[in-house]
Coordinates of C-alpha atoms in Angstrom, one line a residue:
Chain A
X17 CA -3.6 35.9 -27.5
X18 CA -6.3 33.6 -28.7
X19 CA -3.6 31.2 -29.6
X20 CA -2.5 31.2 -26.0
X21 CA -5.4 31.5 -23.7
X22 CA -8.3 29.2 -23.6
X23 CA -9.8 29.7 -20.1
X24 CA -12.2 26.8 -20.0
X25 CA -9.3 24.4 -20.9
X26 CA -6.9 26.2 -18.6
X27 CA -9.3 26.2 -15.7
X28 CA -10.2 22.5 -16.2
X29 CA -6.5 21.4 -16.3
X30 CA -6.0 23.4 -13.1
X31 CA -9.0 21.9 -11.4
X32 CA -8.1 18.3 -12.4
X33 CA -4.7 18.5 -10.8
X34 CA -6.2 19.9 -7.6
X35 CA -8.7 17.0 -7.4
X36 CA -5.8 14.6 -8.0
X37 CA -3.8 16.2 -5.1
X38 CA -6.8 16.0 -2.8
X39 CA -6.8 12.2 -3.4
X40 CA -3.1 11.7 -3.0
X41 CA -2.1 11.4 0.6
X42 CA 1.5 10.3 -0.1
X43 CA 2.2 13.6 -1.8
X44 CA 0.8 15.6 1.2
X45 CA 2.7 13.4 3.6
X46 CA 6.0 14.0 1.7
X47 CA 5.6 17.7 1.9
X48 CA 5.2 17.4 5.7
X49 CA 8.1 15.1 6.1
X50 CA 10.6 17.5 4.4
X51 CA 10.2 20.3 6.9
X52 CA 10.4 17.9 9.8
X53 CA 13.7 16.7 8.5
X54 CA 15.2 20.1 7.7
X55 CA 13.6 22.4 10.2
X56 CA 13.3 20.3 13.3
X57 CA 16.4 18.1 13.0
X58 CA 18.8 20.3 11.1
X59 CA 17.4 23.6 12.4
X60 CA 17.2 22.8 16.1
X61 CA 20.0 20.3 16.1
X62 CA 22.6 22.4 14.3
X63 CA 21.2 25.6 15.8
X64 CA 22.4 24.5 19.2
X65 CA 26.0 24.3 18.1
X66 CA 26.4 27.2 15.7
X67 CA 26.2 30.9 16.4
X68 CA 26.6 34.1 14.6
X69 CA 23.5 34.3 12.5
X70 CA 22.8 37.9 13.1
X71 CA 20.5 38.7 15.9
X72 CA 18.3 35.6 15.9
X73 CA 18.7 31.9 16.4
X74 CA 19.7 29.6 13.6
X75 CA 16.2 28.3 13.1
X76 CA 14.9 31.8 12.5
X77 CA 17.5 32.2 9.7
X78 CA 16.7 28.8 8.3
X79 CA 12.9 29.0 8.4
X80 CA 12.3 31.1 5.2
X81 CA 14.8 28.9 3.4
X82 CA 12.8 25.7 4.2
X83 CA 9.7 27.3 2.9
X84 CA 11.6 28.0 -0.3
X85 CA 12.9 24.4 -0.3
X86 CA 9.4 23.0 0.0
X87 CA 8.3 25.3 -2.8
X88 CA 11.2 24.3 -5.0
X89 CA 10.8 20.6 -4.5
X90 CA 7.0 20.6 -4.9
X91 CA 7.0 22.9 -7.9
X92 CA 9.8 21.2 -9.9
X93 CA 8.5 17.8 -9.2
X94 CA 4.9 18.8 -10.0
X95 CA 6.0 18.8 -13.6
X96 CA 6.4 15.1 -13.5
X97 CA 2.6 14.9 -13.9
X98 CA 3.2 15.7 -17.6
X99 CA 5.3 12.6 -17.9
X100 CA 2.7 10.8 -16.0
X101 CA -0.1 12.0 -18.3
X102 CA 2.0 11.0 -21.3
X103 CA 2.7 7.5 -19.9
X104 CA -1.0 6.8 -19.0
X105 CA -2.3 8.2 -22.2
X106 CA -4.2 11.2 -20.8
X107 CA -1.9 13.7 -22.6
X108 CA -3.3 12.4 -25.9
X109 CA -6.8 13.3 -24.8
X110 CA -5.5 16.9 -24.4
X111 CA -3.4 16.9 -27.5
X112 CA -6.2 15.9 -29.9
X113 CA -8.6 18.4 -28.3
X114 CA -9.2 21.8 -30.1
X115 CA -7.2 23.7 -27.5
X116 CA -3.9 25.5 -28.0
X117 CA -0.9 23.7 -26.8
X118 CA 0.2 26.8 -24.9
X119 CA -3.0 26.5 -22.7
X120 CA -2.0 23.0 -21.7
X121 CA 1.4 24.3 -20.6
X122 CA -0.1 27.3 -18.8
X123 CA -2.8 25.2 -17.1
X124 CA -0.1 22.9 -15.9
X125 CA 2.1 25.8 -14.7
X126 CA -0.9 27.3 -12.8
X127 CA -1.9 24.0 -11.2
X128 CA 1.6 23.1 -10.3
X129 CA 2.2 26.5 -8.7
X130 CA -1.1 26.3 -6.7
X131 CA -0.4 22.8 -5.5
X132 CA 3.2 23.8 -4.5
X133 CA 2.1 27.0 -2.7
X134 CA -0.2 24.9 -0.6
X135 CA 2.7 22.5 0.2
X136 CA 4.8 25.5 1.0
X137 CA 2.1 26.6 3.4
X138 CA 2.4 23.3 5.3
X139 CA 5.8 24.5 6.5
X140 CA 4.0 27.3 8.3
X141 CA 2.4 24.7 10.6
X142 CA 5.9 24.3 12.2
X143 CA 6.0 27.9 13.4
X144 CA 4.9 27.0 16.9
X145 CA 6.9 23.7 16.9
X146 CA 10.3 25.3 16.4
X147 CA 9.4 28.6 18.0
X148 CA 9.9 31.1 15.2
X149 CA 8.7 34.6 15.8
X150 CA 6.9 35.8 12.8
X151 CA 3.6 37.6 12.7
X152 CA 0.6 36.3 10.6
X153 CA 0.5 39.7 8.8
X154 CA 4.0 39.0 7.5
X155 CA 3.1 35.5 6.5
X156 CA 0.1 36.9 4.6
X157 CA 2.4 39.3 2.8
X158 CA 4.7 36.5 1.8
X159 CA 1.9 34.3 0.2
X160 CA 1.8 36.0 -3.2
X161 CA 5.6 35.9 -3.4
X162 CA 5.5 32.2 -2.5
X163 CA 3.2 31.7 -5.4
X164 CA 5.6 33.6 -7.7
X165 CA 8.5 31.3 -6.6
X166 CA 6.3 28.3 -7.2
X167 CA 5.2 29.5 -10.6
X168 CA 8.8 30.1 -11.7
X169 CA 10.0 26.7 -10.6
X170 CA 7.1 24.8 -12.0
X171 CA 7.7 26.4 -15.4
X172 CA 11.4 25.4 -15.1
X173 CA 10.3 21.8 -14.3
X174 CA 7.8 21.8 -17.3
X175 CA 10.5 23.0 -19.6
X176 CA 12.6 20.0 -18.6
X177 CA 9.7 17.5 -18.6
X178 CA 8.2 18.7 -21.9
X179 CA 10.0 16.3 -24.1
X180 CA 11.0 13.6 -21.5
X181 CA 9.4 10.1 -21.6
X182 CA 11.0 8.5 -18.5
X183 CA 10.4 9.0 -14.8
X184 CA 13.9 7.9 -13.9
X185 CA 15.5 10.4 -16.3
X186 CA 13.4 13.3 -14.9
X187 CA 14.2 12.2 -11.3
X188 CA 17.9 12.3 -12.0
X189 CA 17.8 15.7 -13.7
X190 CA 15.6 17.0 -10.9
X191 CA 18.2 16.1 -8.3
X192 CA 20.9 17.8 -10.3
X193 CA 18.8 20.9 -10.5
X194 CA 17.1 21.1 -7.1
X195 CA 19.9 20.4 -4.8
X196 CA 22.5 22.8 -6.2
X197 CA 19.9 25.5 -6.5
X198 CA 18.9 25.0 -2.9
X199 CA 22.5 24.9 -1.4
X200 CA 23.7 27.9 -3.4
X201 CA 20.8 30.0 -2.4
X202 CA 21.7 31.1 1.1
X203 CA 18.9 29.0 2.4
X204 CA 21.0 26.9 4.9
X205 CA 24.0 29.2 5.4
X206 CA 24.8 32.8 4.5
X207 CA 26.9 33.4 1.5
X208 CA 28.6 36.7 2.5
X209 CA 31.6 34.8 3.9
X210 CA 31.6 32.1 1.2
X211 CA 34.4 31.7 -1.4
X212 CA 34.2 34.0 -4.4
X213 CA 33.2 31.4 -6.9
X214 CA 30.4 30.3 -4.7
X215 CA 29.1 33.8 -4.2
X216 CA 29.2 34.4 -8.0
X217 CA 27.2 31.2 -8.5
X218 CA 24.7 32.3 -6.0
X219 CA 24.2 35.6 -7.9
X220 CA 23.0 33.8 -11.0
X221 CA 20.8 31.4 -9.1
X222 CA 17.2 32.5 -9.1
X223 CA 16.6 30.7 -5.8
X224 CA 18.9 33.1 -4.1
X225 CA 16.5 35.9 -4.8
X226 CA 13.6 33.7 -3.8
X227 CA 15.2 32.9 -0.4
X228 CA 16.4 36.5 0.2
X229 CA 13.0 37.9 -0.8
X230 CA 11.1 35.5 1.5
X231 CA 13.5 36.2 4.4
X232 CA 13.2 39.9 3.8
X233 CA 9.4 39.7 3.9
X234 CA 9.2 37.5 6.9
X235 CA 11.8 39.3 9.0
X236 CA 11.9 42.9 7.9
X237 CA 9.1 43.7 5.5
X238 CA 9.2 45.3 2.1
X239 CA 12.5 47.1 1.3
X240 CA 14.5 48.2 -1.8
X241 CA 16.4 44.9 -1.6
X242 CA 13.1 43.1 -1.8
X243 CA 12.1 45.0 -5.0
X244 CA 15.3 43.7 -6.6
X245 CA 14.5 40.1 -5.5
X246 CA 10.9 40.5 -6.8
X247 CA 12.1 41.9 -10.2
X248 CA 14.7 39.2 -10.8
X249 CA 12.3 36.4 -9.8
X250 CA 9.4 37.8 -11.9
X251 CA 11.7 38.1 -15.0
X252 CA 13.0 34.6 -14.4
X253 CA 9.4 33.3 -14.1
X254 CA 8.4 35.0 -17.4
X255 CA 11.4 33.6 -19.2
X256 CA 10.8 30.1 -17.8
X257 CA 7.1 30.0 -18.7
X258 CA 7.8 31.3 -22.1
X259 CA 10.3 28.6 -22.8
X260 CA 8.0 25.9 -21.3
X261 CA 5.2 27.1 -23.6
X262 CA 7.6 27.0 -26.6
X263 CA 8.8 23.5 -25.7
X264 CA 5.2 22.4 -25.6
X265 CA 4.1 24.0 -28.8
X266 CA 6.5 22.1 -30.8
X267 CA 5.0 18.9 -32.2
X268 CA 5.2 16.1 -29.6
Chain B
X28 CA -19.8 16.9 -51.4
X29 CA -16.4 17.0 -49.7
X30 CA -15.3 13.6 -48.5
X31 CA -15.0 13.0 -44.8
X32 CA -11.5 11.8 -45.1
X33 CA -9.2 12.3 -48.1
X34 CA -5.7 10.9 -48.1
X35 CA -3.3 11.4 -51.0
X36 CA 0.1 9.8 -51.5
X37 CA 0.8 9.7 -47.7
X38 CA 4.3 8.7 -46.6
X39 CA 5.7 8.4 -43.1
X40 CA 8.9 6.7 -42.0
X41 CA 10.3 5.9 -38.6
X42 CA 14.1 5.5 -38.4
X43 CA 14.4 4.2 -41.9
X44 CA 11.3 2.0 -41.7
X45 CA 8.4 3.0 -43.9
X46 CA 5.3 2.8 -41.7
X47 CA 2.9 4.3 -44.3
X48 CA 3.9 4.0 -47.9
X49 CA 2.2 6.1 -50.6
X50 CA -1.3 5.6 -49.1
X51 CA -4.3 7.2 -50.9
X52 CA -7.9 6.8 -50.0
X53 CA -11.2 8.7 -50.0
X54 CA -14.1 8.1 -47.6
X55 CA -17.5 9.7 -48.1
X56 CA -19.4 11.3 -45.2
X57 CA -21.5 8.8 -43.2
X58 CA -19.5 5.7 -44.1
X59 CA -18.5 3.0 -41.7
X60 CA -15.0 2.3 -42.9
X61 CA -12.9 -0.7 -41.8
X62 CA -9.2 -0.2 -41.8
X63 CA -7.6 -3.7 -41.6
X64 CA -4.1 -5.1 -41.6
X65 CA -1.7 -7.2 -39.5
X66 CA 0.1 -5.7 -36.5
X67 CA 2.6 -3.1 -37.6
X68 CA 0.9 -2.6 -41.0
X69 CA 0.7 1.2 -40.4
X70 CA -2.9 1.5 -39.2
X71 CA -2.2 3.5 -36.0
X72 CA 0.4 5.6 -37.7
X73 CA -2.2 6.6 -40.3
X74 CA -4.8 7.4 -37.6
X75 CA -2.2 9.5 -35.7
X76 CA -1.6 11.5 -38.9
X77 CA -5.3 12.0 -39.5
X78 CA -5.7 13.1 -35.8
X79 CA -3.0 15.7 -36.2
X80 CA -0.7 14.0 -33.6
X81 CA 1.9 13.1 -36.2
X82 CA 3.2 14.9 -39.3
X83 CA 3.6 13.0 -42.5
X84 CA 6.9 13.0 -44.4
X85 CA 5.1 13.7 -47.7
X86 CA 1.6 13.6 -49.2
X87 CA -1.5 15.2 -47.8
X88 CA -4.4 14.3 -45.5
X89 CA -7.7 16.1 -45.2
X90 CA -10.4 15.4 -42.6
X91 CA -13.8 17.0 -42.8
X92 CA -12.4 19.2 -45.5
X93 CA -9.5 20.6 -43.5
X94 CA -5.8 20.0 -43.9
X95 CA -4.4 17.9 -41.1
X96 CA -1.1 19.9 -41.1
X97 CA -2.2 23.5 -41.8
X98 CA -5.6 23.5 -40.2
X99 CA -5.0 21.2 -37.3
X100 CA -7.3 23.1 -34.9
X101 CA -10.2 22.9 -37.3
X102 CA -9.5 19.1 -37.8
X103 CA -9.4 18.6 -34.0
X104 CA -12.8 20.4 -33.6
X105 CA -14.4 18.0 -36.1
X106 CA -13.1 14.7 -34.9
X107 CA -13.3 12.3 -32.0
X108 CA -11.0 9.4 -31.2
X109 CA -11.2 6.2 -29.2
X110 CA -7.5 5.4 -28.8
X111 CA -6.1 1.9 -28.9
X112 CA -4.3 2.4 -25.5
X113 CA -6.2 3.6 -22.5
X114 CA -6.4 7.4 -22.1
X115 CA -8.6 8.0 -19.1
X116 CA -7.5 9.7 -15.9
X117 CA -8.0 6.7 -13.5
X118 CA -7.8 8.9 -10.4
X119 CA -10.9 10.8 -11.5
X120 CA -14.5 9.6 -11.4
X121 CA -16.3 8.7 -14.7
X122 CA -18.2 11.9 -14.3
X123 CA -15.1 14.0 -13.8
X124 CA -13.5 12.5 -16.9
X125 CA -16.4 13.4 -19.0
X126 CA -16.6 16.9 -17.4
X127 CA -13.0 17.4 -18.4
X128 CA -13.7 16.4 -21.9
X129 CA -16.7 18.6 -22.2
X130 CA -14.7 21.6 -21.0
X131 CA -11.8 21.2 -23.4
X132 CA -14.3 20.7 -26.3
X133 CA -16.1 23.9 -25.1
X134 CA -19.6 22.5 -24.6
X135 CA -21.7 25.0 -22.7
X136 CA -22.8 23.8 -19.3
X137 CA -26.4 22.7 -19.9
X138 CA -25.6 20.9 -23.1
X139 CA -22.5 19.3 -21.4
X140 CA -24.6 17.9 -18.6
X141 CA -27.2 16.7 -21.0
X142 CA -24.7 14.9 -23.2
X143 CA -22.9 13.4 -20.2
X144 CA -26.1 11.8 -19.0
X145 CA -27.0 10.7 -22.5
X146 CA -23.6 8.9 -23.3
X147 CA -23.3 7.5 -19.7
X148 CA -26.8 5.9 -20.1
X149 CA -25.8 4.7 -23.6
X150 CA -22.9 2.7 -22.3
X151 CA -24.8 1.7 -19.1
X152 CA -22.5 3.5 -16.7
X153 CA -24.9 6.1 -15.4
X154 CA -25.3 4.4 -12.0
X155 CA -21.5 4.2 -11.6
X156 CA -20.8 7.8 -12.6
X157 CA -19.4 8.9 -9.3
X158 CA -17.0 6.0 -8.9
X159 CA -13.2 6.4 -9.4
X160 CA -12.2 5.0 -12.8
X161 CA -9.4 2.9 -11.2
X162 CA -12.1 0.7 -9.6
X163 CA -13.7 -0.1 -13.0
X164 CA -13.2 -3.4 -14.9
X165 CA -11.4 -3.3 -18.3
X166 CA -14.8 -3.4 -20.1
X167 CA -16.2 -0.6 -18.1
X168 CA -13.2 1.6 -18.8
X169 CA -13.5 0.8 -22.5
X170 CA -17.2 1.7 -22.5
X171 CA -16.3 5.0 -20.7
X172 CA -13.8 5.8 -23.5
X173 CA -16.4 5.1 -26.1
X174 CA -18.9 7.4 -24.3
X175 CA -16.2 10.1 -24.1
X176 CA -15.5 9.9 -27.8
X177 CA -19.2 10.3 -28.6
X178 CA -19.8 13.1 -26.2
X179 CA -19.0 16.1 -28.4
X180 CA -20.8 14.6 -31.4
X181 CA -17.8 14.6 -33.8
X182 CA -18.4 14.5 -37.5
X183 CA -15.7 11.9 -38.0
X184 CA -15.0 9.4 -35.3
X185 CA -11.8 7.3 -35.2
X186 CA -12.0 4.0 -33.4
X187 CA -8.6 2.2 -33.0
X188 CA -9.5 -1.4 -32.1
X189 CA -12.4 -0.4 -29.9
X190 CA -13.5 -3.9 -29.0
X191 CA -10.1 -5.6 -28.4
X192 CA -10.0 -7.9 -25.4
X193 CA -13.6 -7.3 -24.4
X194 CA -16.3 -9.8 -23.5
X195 CA -19.2 -10.4 -25.9
X196 CA -21.6 -8.4 -23.8
X197 CA -19.4 -5.3 -23.9
X198 CA -18.7 -5.8 -27.6
X199 CA -22.4 -5.9 -28.2
X200 CA -23.0 -2.8 -26.2
X201 CA -20.3 -0.9 -28.0
X202 CA -21.6 -1.9 -31.4
X203 CA -25.1 -0.8 -30.4
X204 CA -23.7 2.6 -29.6
X205 CA -21.8 2.7 -32.9
X206 CA -24.9 1.8 -34.9
X207 CA -27.0 4.3 -33.0
X208 CA -24.8 7.3 -33.7
X209 CA -24.5 6.2 -37.3
X210 CA -28.3 6.2 -37.8
X211 CA -29.0 9.3 -35.8
X212 CA -26.1 11.6 -36.8
X213 CA -24.6 10.1 -40.0
X214 CA -21.2 10.2 -38.3
X215 CA -18.3 9.0 -40.4
X216 CA -16.6 6.1 -38.6
X217 CA -13.1 5.1 -39.3
X218 CA -12.3 1.9 -37.4
X219 CA -9.4 -0.6 -37.1
X220 CA -10.1 -4.1 -35.9
X221 CA -8.7 -7.5 -36.0
X222 CA -12.1 -9.1 -35.8
X223 CA -13.1 -10.1 -39.4
X224 CA -16.6 -10.6 -38.2
X225 CA -16.8 -7.0 -37.2
X226 CA -15.1 -5.9 -40.4
X227 CA -17.8 -7.6 -42.4
X228 CA -20.3 -5.2 -40.9
X229 CA -18.4 -2.2 -42.4
X230 CA -19.6 -0.5 -45.6
X231 CA -16.2 -0.8 -47.1
X232 CA -12.9 -2.1 -45.9
X233 CA -9.3 -1.4 -46.8
X234 CA -6.6 -4.0 -46.2
X235 CA -3.1 -2.6 -45.5
X236 CA 0.2 -4.3 -45.2
X237 CA 3.7 -2.9 -44.8
X238 CA 2.2 0.5 -45.1
X239 CA 0.8 -0.2 -48.6
X240 CA -2.9 -0.4 -49.5
X241 CA -3.6 -3.8 -51.0
X242 CA -7.4 -3.6 -51.6
X243 CA -10.3 -1.4 -50.9
X244 CA -13.9 -2.4 -51.5
X245 CA -17.2 -3.7 -49.9
X246 CA -16.6 -6.8 -47.9
X247 CA -18.9 -8.9 -50.0
X248 CA -17.3 -7.8 -53.2
X249 CA -13.9 -8.7 -51.8
X250 CA -15.1 -12.2 -50.8
X251 CA -16.7 -12.7 -54.2
X252 CA -13.7 -11.5 -56.2
X253 CA -11.3 -13.7 -54.3
X254 CA -13.6 -16.7 -54.4
X255 CA -13.2 -16.9 -50.6
X256 CA -15.6 -18.2 -48.0
X257 CA -15.3 -15.2 -45.7
X258 CA -13.3 -12.0 -45.1
X259 CA -10.8 -13.8 -42.9
X260 CA -9.8 -15.9 -45.9
X261 CA -9.4 -12.8 -48.1
X262 CA -7.3 -11.3 -45.4
X263 CA -5.0 -14.3 -45.0
X264 CA -4.7 -14.7 -48.8
X265 CA -3.6 -11.2 -49.2
X266 CA -1.3 -10.7 -46.2
X267 CA 0.1 -14.3 -45.9
X268 CA 0.2 -16.6 -42.9
X269 CA 3.6 -15.6 -41.5
X270 CA 3.6 -14.1 -38.0
X271 CA 4.3 -10.4 -37.5
X272 CA 6.3 -8.7 -34.8
X273 CA 5.2 -5.2 -34.0
X274 CA 7.9 -2.8 -32.9
X275 CA 7.0 -1.8 -29.4
X276 CA 6.2 1.9 -29.2
X277 CA 8.3 4.0 -26.8
X278 CA 5.2 4.2 -24.6
X279 CA 4.8 0.5 -24.3
X280 CA 8.4 0.0 -23.3
X281 CA 8.1 2.7 -20.7
X282 CA 4.9 1.2 -19.3
X283 CA 6.5 -2.2 -18.7
X284 CA 9.4 -0.4 -17.0
X285 CA 7.0 1.5 -14.7
X286 CA 5.2 -1.7 -13.9
X287 CA 8.5 -3.3 -12.9
X288 CA 9.4 -0.3 -10.8
X289 CA 6.1 -0.4 -9.0
X290 CA 6.5 -4.1 -8.1
X291 CA 10.0 -3.3 -6.9
X292 CA 8.8 -0.5 -4.6

């Protein structure tokens, strides 16, 4: 374990990224713009012309999905800070320090997950705007699960970013990962009436369990179905972070 | 006594190009060693191997008695580096940059604070410690990098062109800092420079070209042996007067692309 965990380094890497976020208004603005687009325009706009989303309005169905979307975007893209650090030389400062490579990856996963959970929470500001009925107790229950989603997706991003040297390349891959994961997750439309191939795809998509879990927590509370979502997502997070650490520990 | 740096038959190639070719040297503790050579001679590659950032193809390298490949963590604990390219976090303050450094080198809090003040005063940045690094001039950033490299009192300090592009005032201040840690702590200093005037201040210099070691001796001995007027003449005699093109590192190419991208945005 000593080859893995170096708490002073891990804590400092985490703290640094939070300081950086607090000074970056564009990033905060971006995570506010996304829910406006999806929730207010798509949610309220499309909601008025479609029906048949169970008991509630469309926006009620969509709401947990948009939290998941913000988490997915913010987490996956937070990994770009590794490319940033490499480009501006700061990564070298970490690589020549007497700290295990794994701690760099874990510190980055922790900070990315924290930053993204905060950005996911920004969506909650829209509860009164779009008129979703959800109690604050339920929201509080969802927070740790949101962090788990963020941690899993940040690790996935780090795995992709670990050996990349170009922003453009990462951006392209990010689009090819984020959008399909989002659309095939049941975030914007239910998958029970979707074609068979699509529903098979959704079953192997970790975001499906993220969206379903969040929806379960916010609309119904903890159930057996939720336990399945939690297990799948936790296993995926473990696998992704293990691979990210491995990608980092190789000589770079 | 074990030498501070011991390199034996070191070889490293990049896509068929031999950057370091059968290099051997030994540097005793406490020496100020000048590592000279035209652009692309293999200086930075050698430093990267010694700093455990790069694996050699063959040969061995030891720093502070530890093997750079097998005992990389011990080597990292013993060394400090002032990189050729900037490596500060420009969105943090000077203080935060040093705090980060102190934490990843495991300096306990009191000692950390004490050293931070010491090195910031040494490079005359104490008054500006709470300013964001982005607002610093090139010279101030360089001074901060030097301060950071000294902060954990490494036994061996690598300086990759520490004074390049700096005004005489900053150069002077950096040399004062170098001389001071040398006399106070007997730190071994391994420096690359293109300034032959600075190289003359070294205890010994090595001149490298195409990855091969050409000579290694005290500057005065080299000048005398070649019958030259100064070290610059020795350098040009040995390495020729033709111009060199340095292959841009992957990082540099990316940096220009990012600059272009920023302008475009």
